[in-house]
XYZ file of C-alpha atoms in Angstrom:
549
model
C 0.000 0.000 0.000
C 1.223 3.501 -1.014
C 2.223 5.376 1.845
C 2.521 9.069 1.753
C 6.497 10.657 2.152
C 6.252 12.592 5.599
C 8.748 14.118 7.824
C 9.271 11.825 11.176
C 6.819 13.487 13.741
C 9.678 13.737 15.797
C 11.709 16.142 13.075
C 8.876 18.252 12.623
C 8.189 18.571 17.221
C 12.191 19.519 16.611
C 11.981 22.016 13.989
C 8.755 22.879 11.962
C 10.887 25.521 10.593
C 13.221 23.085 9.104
C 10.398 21.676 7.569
C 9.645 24.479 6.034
C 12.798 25.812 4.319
C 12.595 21.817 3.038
C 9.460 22.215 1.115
C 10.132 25.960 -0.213
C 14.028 24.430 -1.221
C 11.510 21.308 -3.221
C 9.458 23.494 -5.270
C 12.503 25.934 -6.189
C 13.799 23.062 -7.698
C 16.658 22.080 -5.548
C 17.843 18.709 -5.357
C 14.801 16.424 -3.896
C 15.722 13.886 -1.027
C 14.211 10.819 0.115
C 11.783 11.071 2.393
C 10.324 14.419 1.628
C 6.650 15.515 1.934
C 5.371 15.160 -1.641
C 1.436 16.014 -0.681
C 1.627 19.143 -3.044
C 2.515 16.802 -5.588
C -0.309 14.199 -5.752
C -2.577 15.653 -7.947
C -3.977 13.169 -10.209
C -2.741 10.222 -7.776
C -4.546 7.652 -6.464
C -4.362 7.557 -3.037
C -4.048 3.951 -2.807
C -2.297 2.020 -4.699
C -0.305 -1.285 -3.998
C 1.096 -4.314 -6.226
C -1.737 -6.052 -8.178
C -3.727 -2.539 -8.226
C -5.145 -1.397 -11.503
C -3.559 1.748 -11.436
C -6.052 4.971 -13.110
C -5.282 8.964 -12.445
C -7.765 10.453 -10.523
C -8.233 12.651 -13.791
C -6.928 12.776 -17.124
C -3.294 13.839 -17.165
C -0.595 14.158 -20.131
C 3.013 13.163 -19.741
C 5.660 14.215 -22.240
C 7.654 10.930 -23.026
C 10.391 10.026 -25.723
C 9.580 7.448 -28.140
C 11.759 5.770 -30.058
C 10.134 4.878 -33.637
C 11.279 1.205 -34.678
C 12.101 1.042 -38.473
C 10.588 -2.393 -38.852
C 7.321 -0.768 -36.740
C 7.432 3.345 -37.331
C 5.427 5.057 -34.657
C 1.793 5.613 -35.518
C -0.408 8.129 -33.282
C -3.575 6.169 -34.217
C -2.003 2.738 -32.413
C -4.434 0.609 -30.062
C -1.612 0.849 -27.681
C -2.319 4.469 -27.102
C -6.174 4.608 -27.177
C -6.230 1.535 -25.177
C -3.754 3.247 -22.637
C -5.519 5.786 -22.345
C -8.782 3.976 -21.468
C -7.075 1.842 -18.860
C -4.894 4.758 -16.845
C -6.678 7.855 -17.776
C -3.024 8.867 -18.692
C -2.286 10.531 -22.669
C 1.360 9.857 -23.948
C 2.703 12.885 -25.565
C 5.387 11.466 -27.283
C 8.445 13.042 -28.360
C 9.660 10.503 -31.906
C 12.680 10.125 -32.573
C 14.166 7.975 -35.548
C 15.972 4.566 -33.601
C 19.032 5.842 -35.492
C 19.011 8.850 -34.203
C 18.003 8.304 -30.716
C 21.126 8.291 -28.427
C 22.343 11.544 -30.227
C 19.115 13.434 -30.287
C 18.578 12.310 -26.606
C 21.251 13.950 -25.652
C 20.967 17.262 -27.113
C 17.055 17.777 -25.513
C 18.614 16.452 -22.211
C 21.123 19.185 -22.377
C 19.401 22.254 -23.725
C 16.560 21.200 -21.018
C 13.651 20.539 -23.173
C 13.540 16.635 -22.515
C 10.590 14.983 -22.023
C 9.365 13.758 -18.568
C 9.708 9.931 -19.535
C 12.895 8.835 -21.176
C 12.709 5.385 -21.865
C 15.220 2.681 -23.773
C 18.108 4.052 -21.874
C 20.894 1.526 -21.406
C 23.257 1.875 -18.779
C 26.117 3.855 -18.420
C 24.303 6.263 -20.651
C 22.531 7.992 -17.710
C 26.056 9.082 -15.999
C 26.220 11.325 -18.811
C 23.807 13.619 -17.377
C 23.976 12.971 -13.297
C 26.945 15.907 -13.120
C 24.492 18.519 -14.573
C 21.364 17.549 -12.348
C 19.564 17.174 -15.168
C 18.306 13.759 -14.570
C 16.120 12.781 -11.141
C 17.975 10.406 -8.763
C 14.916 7.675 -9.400
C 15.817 5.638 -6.023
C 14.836 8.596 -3.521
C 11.397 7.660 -5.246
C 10.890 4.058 -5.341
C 8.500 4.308 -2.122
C 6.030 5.630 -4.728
C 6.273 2.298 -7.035
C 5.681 -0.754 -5.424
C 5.892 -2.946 -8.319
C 9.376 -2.285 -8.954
C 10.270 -2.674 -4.832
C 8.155 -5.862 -5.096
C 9.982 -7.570 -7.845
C 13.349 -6.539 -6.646
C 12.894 -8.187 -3.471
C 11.266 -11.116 -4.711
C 13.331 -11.857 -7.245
C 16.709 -11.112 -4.927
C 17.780 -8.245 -7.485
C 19.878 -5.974 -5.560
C 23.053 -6.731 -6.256
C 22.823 -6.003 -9.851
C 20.895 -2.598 -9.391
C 23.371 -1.948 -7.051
C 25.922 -1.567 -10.663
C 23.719 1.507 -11.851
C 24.438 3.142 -8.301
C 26.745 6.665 -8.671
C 29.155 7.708 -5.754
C 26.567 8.996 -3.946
C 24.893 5.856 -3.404
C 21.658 6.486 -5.750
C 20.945 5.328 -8.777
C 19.433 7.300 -11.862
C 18.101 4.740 -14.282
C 15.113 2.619 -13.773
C 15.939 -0.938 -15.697
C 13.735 -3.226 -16.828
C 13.504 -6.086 -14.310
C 14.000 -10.072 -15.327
C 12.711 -12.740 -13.337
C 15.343 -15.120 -14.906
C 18.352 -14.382 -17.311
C 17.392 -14.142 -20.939
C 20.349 -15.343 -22.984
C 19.049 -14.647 -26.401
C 22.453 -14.758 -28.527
C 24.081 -17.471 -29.984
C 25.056 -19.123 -33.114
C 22.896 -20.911 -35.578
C 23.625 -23.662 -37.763
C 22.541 -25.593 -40.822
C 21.116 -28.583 -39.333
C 20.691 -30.824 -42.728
C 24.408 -30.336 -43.576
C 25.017 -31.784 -39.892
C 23.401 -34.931 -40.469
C 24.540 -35.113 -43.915
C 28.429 -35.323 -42.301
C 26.940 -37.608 -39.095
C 27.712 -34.781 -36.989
C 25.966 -33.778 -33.975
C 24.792 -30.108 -32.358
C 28.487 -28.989 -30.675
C 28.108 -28.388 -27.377
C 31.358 -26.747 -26.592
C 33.499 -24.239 -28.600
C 35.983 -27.160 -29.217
C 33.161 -28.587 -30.615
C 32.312 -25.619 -32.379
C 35.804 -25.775 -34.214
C 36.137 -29.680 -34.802
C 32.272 -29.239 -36.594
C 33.293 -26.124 -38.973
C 36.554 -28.034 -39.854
C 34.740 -30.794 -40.872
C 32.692 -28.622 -43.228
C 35.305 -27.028 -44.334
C 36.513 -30.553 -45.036
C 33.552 -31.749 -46.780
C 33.039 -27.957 -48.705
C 36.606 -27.069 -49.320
C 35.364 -23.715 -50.953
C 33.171 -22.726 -48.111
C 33.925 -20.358 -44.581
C 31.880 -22.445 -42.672
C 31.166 -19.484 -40.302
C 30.537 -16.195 -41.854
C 29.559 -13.525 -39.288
C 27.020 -10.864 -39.344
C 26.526 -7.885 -35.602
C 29.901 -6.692 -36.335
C 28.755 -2.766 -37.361
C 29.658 -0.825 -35.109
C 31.316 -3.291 -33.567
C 33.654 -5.307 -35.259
C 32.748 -9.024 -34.609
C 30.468 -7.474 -31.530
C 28.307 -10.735 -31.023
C 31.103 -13.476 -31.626
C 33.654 -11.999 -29.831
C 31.481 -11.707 -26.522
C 30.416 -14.834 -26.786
C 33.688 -16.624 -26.890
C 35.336 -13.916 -24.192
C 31.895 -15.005 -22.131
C 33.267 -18.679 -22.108
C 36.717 -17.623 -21.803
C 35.725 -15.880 -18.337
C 36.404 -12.018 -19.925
C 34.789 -9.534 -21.756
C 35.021 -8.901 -25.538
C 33.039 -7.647 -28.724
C 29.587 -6.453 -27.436
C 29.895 -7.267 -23.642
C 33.598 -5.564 -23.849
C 34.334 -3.582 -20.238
C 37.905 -1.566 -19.397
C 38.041 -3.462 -16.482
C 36.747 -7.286 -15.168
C 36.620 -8.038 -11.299
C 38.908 -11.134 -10.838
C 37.415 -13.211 -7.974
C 40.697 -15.108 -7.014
C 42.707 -11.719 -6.546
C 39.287 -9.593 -5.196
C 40.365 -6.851 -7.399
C 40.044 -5.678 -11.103
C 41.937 -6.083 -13.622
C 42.543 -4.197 -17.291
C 40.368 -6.601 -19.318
C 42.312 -6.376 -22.606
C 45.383 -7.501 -20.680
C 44.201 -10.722 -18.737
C 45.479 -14.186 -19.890
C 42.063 -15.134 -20.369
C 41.142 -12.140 -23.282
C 45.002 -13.910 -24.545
C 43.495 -17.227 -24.736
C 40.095 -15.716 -26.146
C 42.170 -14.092 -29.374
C 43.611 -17.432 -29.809
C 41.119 -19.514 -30.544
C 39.401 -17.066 -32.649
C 42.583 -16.474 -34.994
C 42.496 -20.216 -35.122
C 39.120 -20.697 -36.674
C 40.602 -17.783 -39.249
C 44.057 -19.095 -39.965
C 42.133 -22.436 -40.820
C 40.184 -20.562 -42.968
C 36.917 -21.966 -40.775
C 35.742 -18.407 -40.003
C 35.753 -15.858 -42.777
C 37.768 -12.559 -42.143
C 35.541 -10.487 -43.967
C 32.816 -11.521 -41.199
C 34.325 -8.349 -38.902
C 33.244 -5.889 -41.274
C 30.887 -6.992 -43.835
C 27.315 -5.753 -43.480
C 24.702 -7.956 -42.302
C 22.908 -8.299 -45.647
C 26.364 -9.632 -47.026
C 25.743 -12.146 -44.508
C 22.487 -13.382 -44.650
C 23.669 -13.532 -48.791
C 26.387 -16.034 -48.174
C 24.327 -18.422 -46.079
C 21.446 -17.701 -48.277
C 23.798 -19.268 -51.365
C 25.005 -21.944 -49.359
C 28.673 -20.039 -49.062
C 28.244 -20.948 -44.919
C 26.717 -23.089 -42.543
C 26.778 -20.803 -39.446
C 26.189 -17.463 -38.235
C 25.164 -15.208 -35.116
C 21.805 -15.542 -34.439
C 18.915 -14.647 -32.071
C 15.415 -15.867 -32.149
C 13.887 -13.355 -34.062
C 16.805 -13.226 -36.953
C 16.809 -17.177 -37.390
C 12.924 -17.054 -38.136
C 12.589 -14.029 -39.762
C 15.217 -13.431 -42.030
C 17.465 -16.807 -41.990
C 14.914 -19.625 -42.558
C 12.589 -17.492 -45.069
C 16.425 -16.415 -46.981
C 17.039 -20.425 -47.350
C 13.683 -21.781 -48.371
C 13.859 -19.246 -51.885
C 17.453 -20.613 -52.604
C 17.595 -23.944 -51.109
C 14.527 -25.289 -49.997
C 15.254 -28.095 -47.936
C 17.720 -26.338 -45.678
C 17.045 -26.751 -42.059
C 18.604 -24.413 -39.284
C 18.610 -23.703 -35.672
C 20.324 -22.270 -32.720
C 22.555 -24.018 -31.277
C 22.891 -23.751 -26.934
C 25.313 -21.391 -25.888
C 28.490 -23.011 -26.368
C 30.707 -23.819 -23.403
C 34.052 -23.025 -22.724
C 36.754 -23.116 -19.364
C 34.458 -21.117 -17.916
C 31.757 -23.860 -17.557
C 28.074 -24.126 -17.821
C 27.035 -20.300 -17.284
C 24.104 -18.441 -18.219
C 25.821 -14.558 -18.926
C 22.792 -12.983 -19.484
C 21.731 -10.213 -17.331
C 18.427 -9.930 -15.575
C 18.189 -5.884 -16.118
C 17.816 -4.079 -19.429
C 17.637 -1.024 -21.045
C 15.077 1.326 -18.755
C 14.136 4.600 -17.730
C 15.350 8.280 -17.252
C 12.956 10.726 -15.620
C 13.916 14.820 -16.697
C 14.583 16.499 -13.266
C 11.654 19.141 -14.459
C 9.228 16.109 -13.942
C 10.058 16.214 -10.183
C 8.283 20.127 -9.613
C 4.816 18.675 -11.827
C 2.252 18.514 -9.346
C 1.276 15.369 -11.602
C 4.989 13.685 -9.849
C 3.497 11.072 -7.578
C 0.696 10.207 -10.601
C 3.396 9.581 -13.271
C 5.467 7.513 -10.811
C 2.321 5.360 -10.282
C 1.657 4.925 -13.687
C 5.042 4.215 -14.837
C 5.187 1.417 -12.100
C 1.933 -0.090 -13.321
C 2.673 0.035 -16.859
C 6.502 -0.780 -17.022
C 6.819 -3.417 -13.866
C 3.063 -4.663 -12.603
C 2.242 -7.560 -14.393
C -1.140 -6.564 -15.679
C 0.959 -3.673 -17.511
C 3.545 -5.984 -18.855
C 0.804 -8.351 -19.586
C -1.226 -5.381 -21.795
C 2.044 -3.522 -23.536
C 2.892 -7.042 -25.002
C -0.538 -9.124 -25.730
C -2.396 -5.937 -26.146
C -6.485 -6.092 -26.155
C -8.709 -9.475 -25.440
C -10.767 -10.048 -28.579
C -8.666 -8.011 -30.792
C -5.183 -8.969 -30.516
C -5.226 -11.855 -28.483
C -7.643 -14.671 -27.107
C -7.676 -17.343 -24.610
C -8.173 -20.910 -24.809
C -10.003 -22.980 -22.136
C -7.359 -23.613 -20.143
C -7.271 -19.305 -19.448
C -3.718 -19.534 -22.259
C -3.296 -16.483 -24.388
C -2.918 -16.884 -27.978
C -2.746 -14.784 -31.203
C -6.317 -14.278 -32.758
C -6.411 -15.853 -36.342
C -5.699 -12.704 -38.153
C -2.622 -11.244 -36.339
C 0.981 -11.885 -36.709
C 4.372 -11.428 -35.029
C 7.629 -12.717 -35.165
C 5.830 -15.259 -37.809
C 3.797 -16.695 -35.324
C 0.455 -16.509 -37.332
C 1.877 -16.411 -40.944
C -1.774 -15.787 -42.533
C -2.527 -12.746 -40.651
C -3.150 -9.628 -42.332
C -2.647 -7.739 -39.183
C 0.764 -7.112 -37.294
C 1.003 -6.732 -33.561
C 3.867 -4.184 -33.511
C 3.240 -2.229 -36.920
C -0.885 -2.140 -37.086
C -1.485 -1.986 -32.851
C 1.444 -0.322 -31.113
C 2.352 -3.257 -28.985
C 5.085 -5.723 -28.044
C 7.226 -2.464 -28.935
C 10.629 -2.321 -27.351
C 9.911 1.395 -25.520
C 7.565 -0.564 -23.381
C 7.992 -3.959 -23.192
C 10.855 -5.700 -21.524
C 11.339 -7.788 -18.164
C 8.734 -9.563 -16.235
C 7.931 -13.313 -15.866
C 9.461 -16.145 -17.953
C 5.615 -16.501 -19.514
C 5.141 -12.909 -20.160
C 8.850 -12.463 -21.469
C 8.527 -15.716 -23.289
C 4.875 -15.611 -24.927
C 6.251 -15.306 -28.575
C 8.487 -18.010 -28.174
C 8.353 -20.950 -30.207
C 8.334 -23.952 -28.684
C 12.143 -24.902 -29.650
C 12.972 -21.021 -28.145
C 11.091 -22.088 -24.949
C 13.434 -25.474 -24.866
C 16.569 -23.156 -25.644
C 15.681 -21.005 -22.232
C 14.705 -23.781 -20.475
C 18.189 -25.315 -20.317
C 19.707 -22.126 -20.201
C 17.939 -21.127 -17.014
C 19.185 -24.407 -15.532
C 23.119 -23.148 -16.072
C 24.564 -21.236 -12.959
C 24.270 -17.180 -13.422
C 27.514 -15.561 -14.256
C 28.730 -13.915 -10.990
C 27.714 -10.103 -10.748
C 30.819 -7.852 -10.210
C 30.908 -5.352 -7.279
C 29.999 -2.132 -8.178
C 32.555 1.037 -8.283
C 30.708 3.977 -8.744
C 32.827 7.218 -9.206
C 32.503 10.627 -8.354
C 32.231 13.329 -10.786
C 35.740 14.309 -11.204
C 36.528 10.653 -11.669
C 33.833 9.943 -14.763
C 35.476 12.809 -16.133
C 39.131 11.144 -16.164
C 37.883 7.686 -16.997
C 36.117 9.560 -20.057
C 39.575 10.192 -21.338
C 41.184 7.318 -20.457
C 38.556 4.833 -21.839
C 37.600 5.846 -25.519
C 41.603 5.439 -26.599
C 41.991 2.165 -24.630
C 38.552 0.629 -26.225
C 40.066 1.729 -29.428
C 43.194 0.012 -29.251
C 42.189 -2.907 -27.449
C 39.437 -3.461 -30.482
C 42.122 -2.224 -33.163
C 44.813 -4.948 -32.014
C 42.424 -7.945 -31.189
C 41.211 -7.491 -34.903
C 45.045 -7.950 -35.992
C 45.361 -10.780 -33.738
C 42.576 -12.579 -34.773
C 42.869 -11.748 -38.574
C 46.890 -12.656 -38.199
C 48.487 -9.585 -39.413
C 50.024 -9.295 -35.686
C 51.116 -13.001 -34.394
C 50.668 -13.721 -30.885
C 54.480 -13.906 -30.266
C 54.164 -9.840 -30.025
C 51.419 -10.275 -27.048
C 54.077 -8.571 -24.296
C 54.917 -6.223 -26.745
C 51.211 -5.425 -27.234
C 50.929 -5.462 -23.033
C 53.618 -3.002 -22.791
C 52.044 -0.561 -25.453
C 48.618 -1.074 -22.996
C 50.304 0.789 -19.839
C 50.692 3.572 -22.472
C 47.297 3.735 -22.539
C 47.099 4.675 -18.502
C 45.764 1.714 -17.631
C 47.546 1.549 -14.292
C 45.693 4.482 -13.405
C 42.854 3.596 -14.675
C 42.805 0.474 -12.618
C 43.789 1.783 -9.367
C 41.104 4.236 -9.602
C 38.317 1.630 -9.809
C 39.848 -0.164 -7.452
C 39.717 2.398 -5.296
C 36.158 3.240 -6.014
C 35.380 -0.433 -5.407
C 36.212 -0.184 -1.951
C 35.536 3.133 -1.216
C 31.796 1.660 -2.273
C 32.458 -1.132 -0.039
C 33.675 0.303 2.629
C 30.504 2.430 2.682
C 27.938 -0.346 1.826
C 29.083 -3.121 4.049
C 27.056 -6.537 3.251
């Protein structure tokens, strides 16, 4: 039940004056704190509210909110998802839409000249420290009292520790993710399924399995790269390269940080340096020297990609669920029809059986100027309901009963006949995402394995089911810096990313042999690595030290 923020009787017998000076500082816009009185700020609120409460605004309110349009589903004003909204929560998005190209950047630029919207979803972490220094973002964890969803799912699903990583030196955090009940490990590779039991060869389960399988392609197709990547733009090799350095026990490609916490030593280390990211490099410029991988998959657009498998040029590639139905099944059946693919599990290296998947996501800012809205307390609610009750998880994805969804005896959702996604219902002349607003990616992520899992085929539902059973990759302790530290690490960490990324492509592609790896170690201190390190070591326990467990 929603309590309201008061003073502690006993601070207001002390000082009513106090009290005061604390509510004139609030509305002049200073810098809120936690357990202010926020009565002048209700309007529109209901005035109880509580997990599993159908949350509605007293009255009809408006909140500005940035929307990012999807190019495969451009925003559309006339969307279910609005109307339906609406109806539901009395509450009217304005949106602010901005081009998914053009999102980060434009962000930005409204967050700094001040005219951001209140709502600034599909935020991913670090992004937010960008604007904590200029107070131009609200520190969302002096407010959580005011969503009970979000404290309710936290809890119950033991999630501290990793919001604890969005936390700044001052203890608060200033991003509200989107909240997993388990890991979702969507990535991994797929492969051609008919040319594996055409060469007696079963799924590889490991990444040595992984390389004896593509040789014995390569064998049987001398002409072929039996692996020809795709996710490398921006990032060269971005997919691949994370998920070898994930079984490697480092950080490469997409999942690439400056620094990894090393459990046996209790401190962290420069992540381009450790024998691990060595060992990593190896086995990648293996697969390339044995012409098993081909080079050009670092740099080649995805549609170059999709051609070569499409031709029967490869027999593997990065995948995710959507990608290997959408695009990767319907590219084979126009050029050779009885090609059969699928994902293959997450293949395991020294690091074990682990499931690296995080259980927060992208999630979202809220513009400082929101805080002085005597709507506050309302848009909290309503961004509680709708991004972490279930009913609003449920609604954002399934959208209306009747229209866009139906149940079947047993009380199971399912499509209605005439609409599609993610080629669920292949007939239907409606589509979830581009005709009716919902299951977009502003709004829906986290929740339950069945909510986050409804448009999962049955072999995708298999896939997470054994993944959920491997042990969680260990969640590093946080090191939140002060201002004045951010801005060092900002200079320090562009050039090293740059290098590191630069020199692991000539190490892989063999135009720098891995006899010249101290060399390359030596030209890393260059890159004030030292200092880097001892500074988040230093902000690791400094956090520590502070936040005993």
């Amino acid at each position: 039940m929603l309590r309201r923020y008061r003073r502690r009787a006993a601070m207001v017998a002390a000082s009513v004056l106090s009290l005061t000076l604390a509510l004139t500082a609030c509305s002049s816009g200073e810098e809120p704190q936690k357990g202010e009185d926020l009565s002048a700020f209700r309007v529109g609120a209901m005035e109880k509210y509580g997990v599993g409460d159908q949350f509605k605004a007293t009255e009809s309110l408006k909140f500005s909110t940035m929307m990012l349009s999807n190019a495969a589903y451009p925003f559309k004003d006339d969307w279910l998802f609005l109307k339906e909204l609406t109806k539901r929560t009395n509450i009217t998005i304005d949106p602010v839409v901005i081009p998914g190209s053009d999102y980060n950047q434009k962000r930005g630029v409204l967050i700094g000249a001040g005219d951001a919207p209140f709502i600034i979803p599909k935020t991913y972490h670090p992004d937010e420290n960008a604007f904590i220094a200029s107070g131009a973002i609200l520190p969302v964890s002096d407010y959580i009292d005011l969503m009970p969803n979000f404290k309710d799912k936290v809890a119950r699903n033991k999630l501290e520790p990793e919001l604890n990583q969005f936390r700044a030196a001052d203890g608060k955090f200033y991003l509200l993710p989107g909240l997993h009940e388990k890991p979702w490990q969507d990535y991994t590779l797929a492969m051609r399924t008919d040319i594996l039991q055409q060469l007696n060869l079963q799924m590889p389960k490991t990444w040595d399995e992984v390389y004896t399988t593509l040789k014995a392609m390569k064998t049987a197709y001398p002409d072929s790269y039996p692996l020809s990547d795709r996710f490398s733009k921006p990032t060269p090799g971005g997919n691949l390269i994370n998920l070898v350095s994930i079984a490697y026990g480092t950080r490469g490609g997409w999942g690439y940080q400056p620094m990894t916490y090393d459990a046996s030593t209790k401190k962290f280390v420069v992540t381009g340096a450790m024998p691990q990211y060595k060992q990593m490099l190896e086995f990648l410029a293996k697969l390339v020297k044995e012409g098993l991988l081909d080079p050009e998959s670092f740099t080649q657009a995805d549609d170059a990609a999709r051609q070569k498998l499409a031709n029967g040029k490869s027999f593997a590639i990065s995948t995710n669920a959507q990608t290997l139905v959408n695009e990767y099944r319907p590219d084979l059946a126009k050029t050779i029809p009885a090609a059969k693919m699928s994902k293959i599990l997450l293949p395991i290296g020294p690091t074990g059986e682990v499931n690296p998947a995080s259980r927060l996501e992208s999630g979202i800012m809220i513009s400082k100027k929101a805080r002085d809205s005597k709507n506050f307390v309302a848009m909290m609610q309503f961004i509680d309901w709708l991004w972490y009750s279930d009913a609003g998880q449920e609604f954002a994805k399934w959208g209306v009963e009747g229209v866009t969804y139906q149940k079947d005896s047993s009380g199971k959702f399912k499509l209605t006949p005439d609409v599609n996604v993610v080629g669920l219902n292949p007939a239907g002349t409606k589509h979830m995402q581009k005709d009716f607003g919902f299951y977009n990616g502003v709004f829906v992520y986290g929740g339950k394995p069945e909510i986050v899992q409804a448009f999962f085929s049955a072999e995708e539902q298999e896939f997470q089911k054994v993944m959920n059973a491997r042990k969680p990759v260990a969640v590093d302790p946080p090191y939140p810096l002060t201002d004045e530290e951010r801005e060092q690490v900002t200079l320090w960490e562009t050039p090293l990313k740059d290098f590191v990324f630069a020199q692991s492509l000539r190490f892989i592609l063999g135009q720098r042999p891995m006899t010249e790896w101290d060399a390359y170690l030596t030209e890393l201190k260059g890159k004030n690595t030292q200092q880097f390190v001892d500074l988040v070591n230093k902000a690791a326990d400094r956090y520590k030290t502070a936040h005993p467990s």
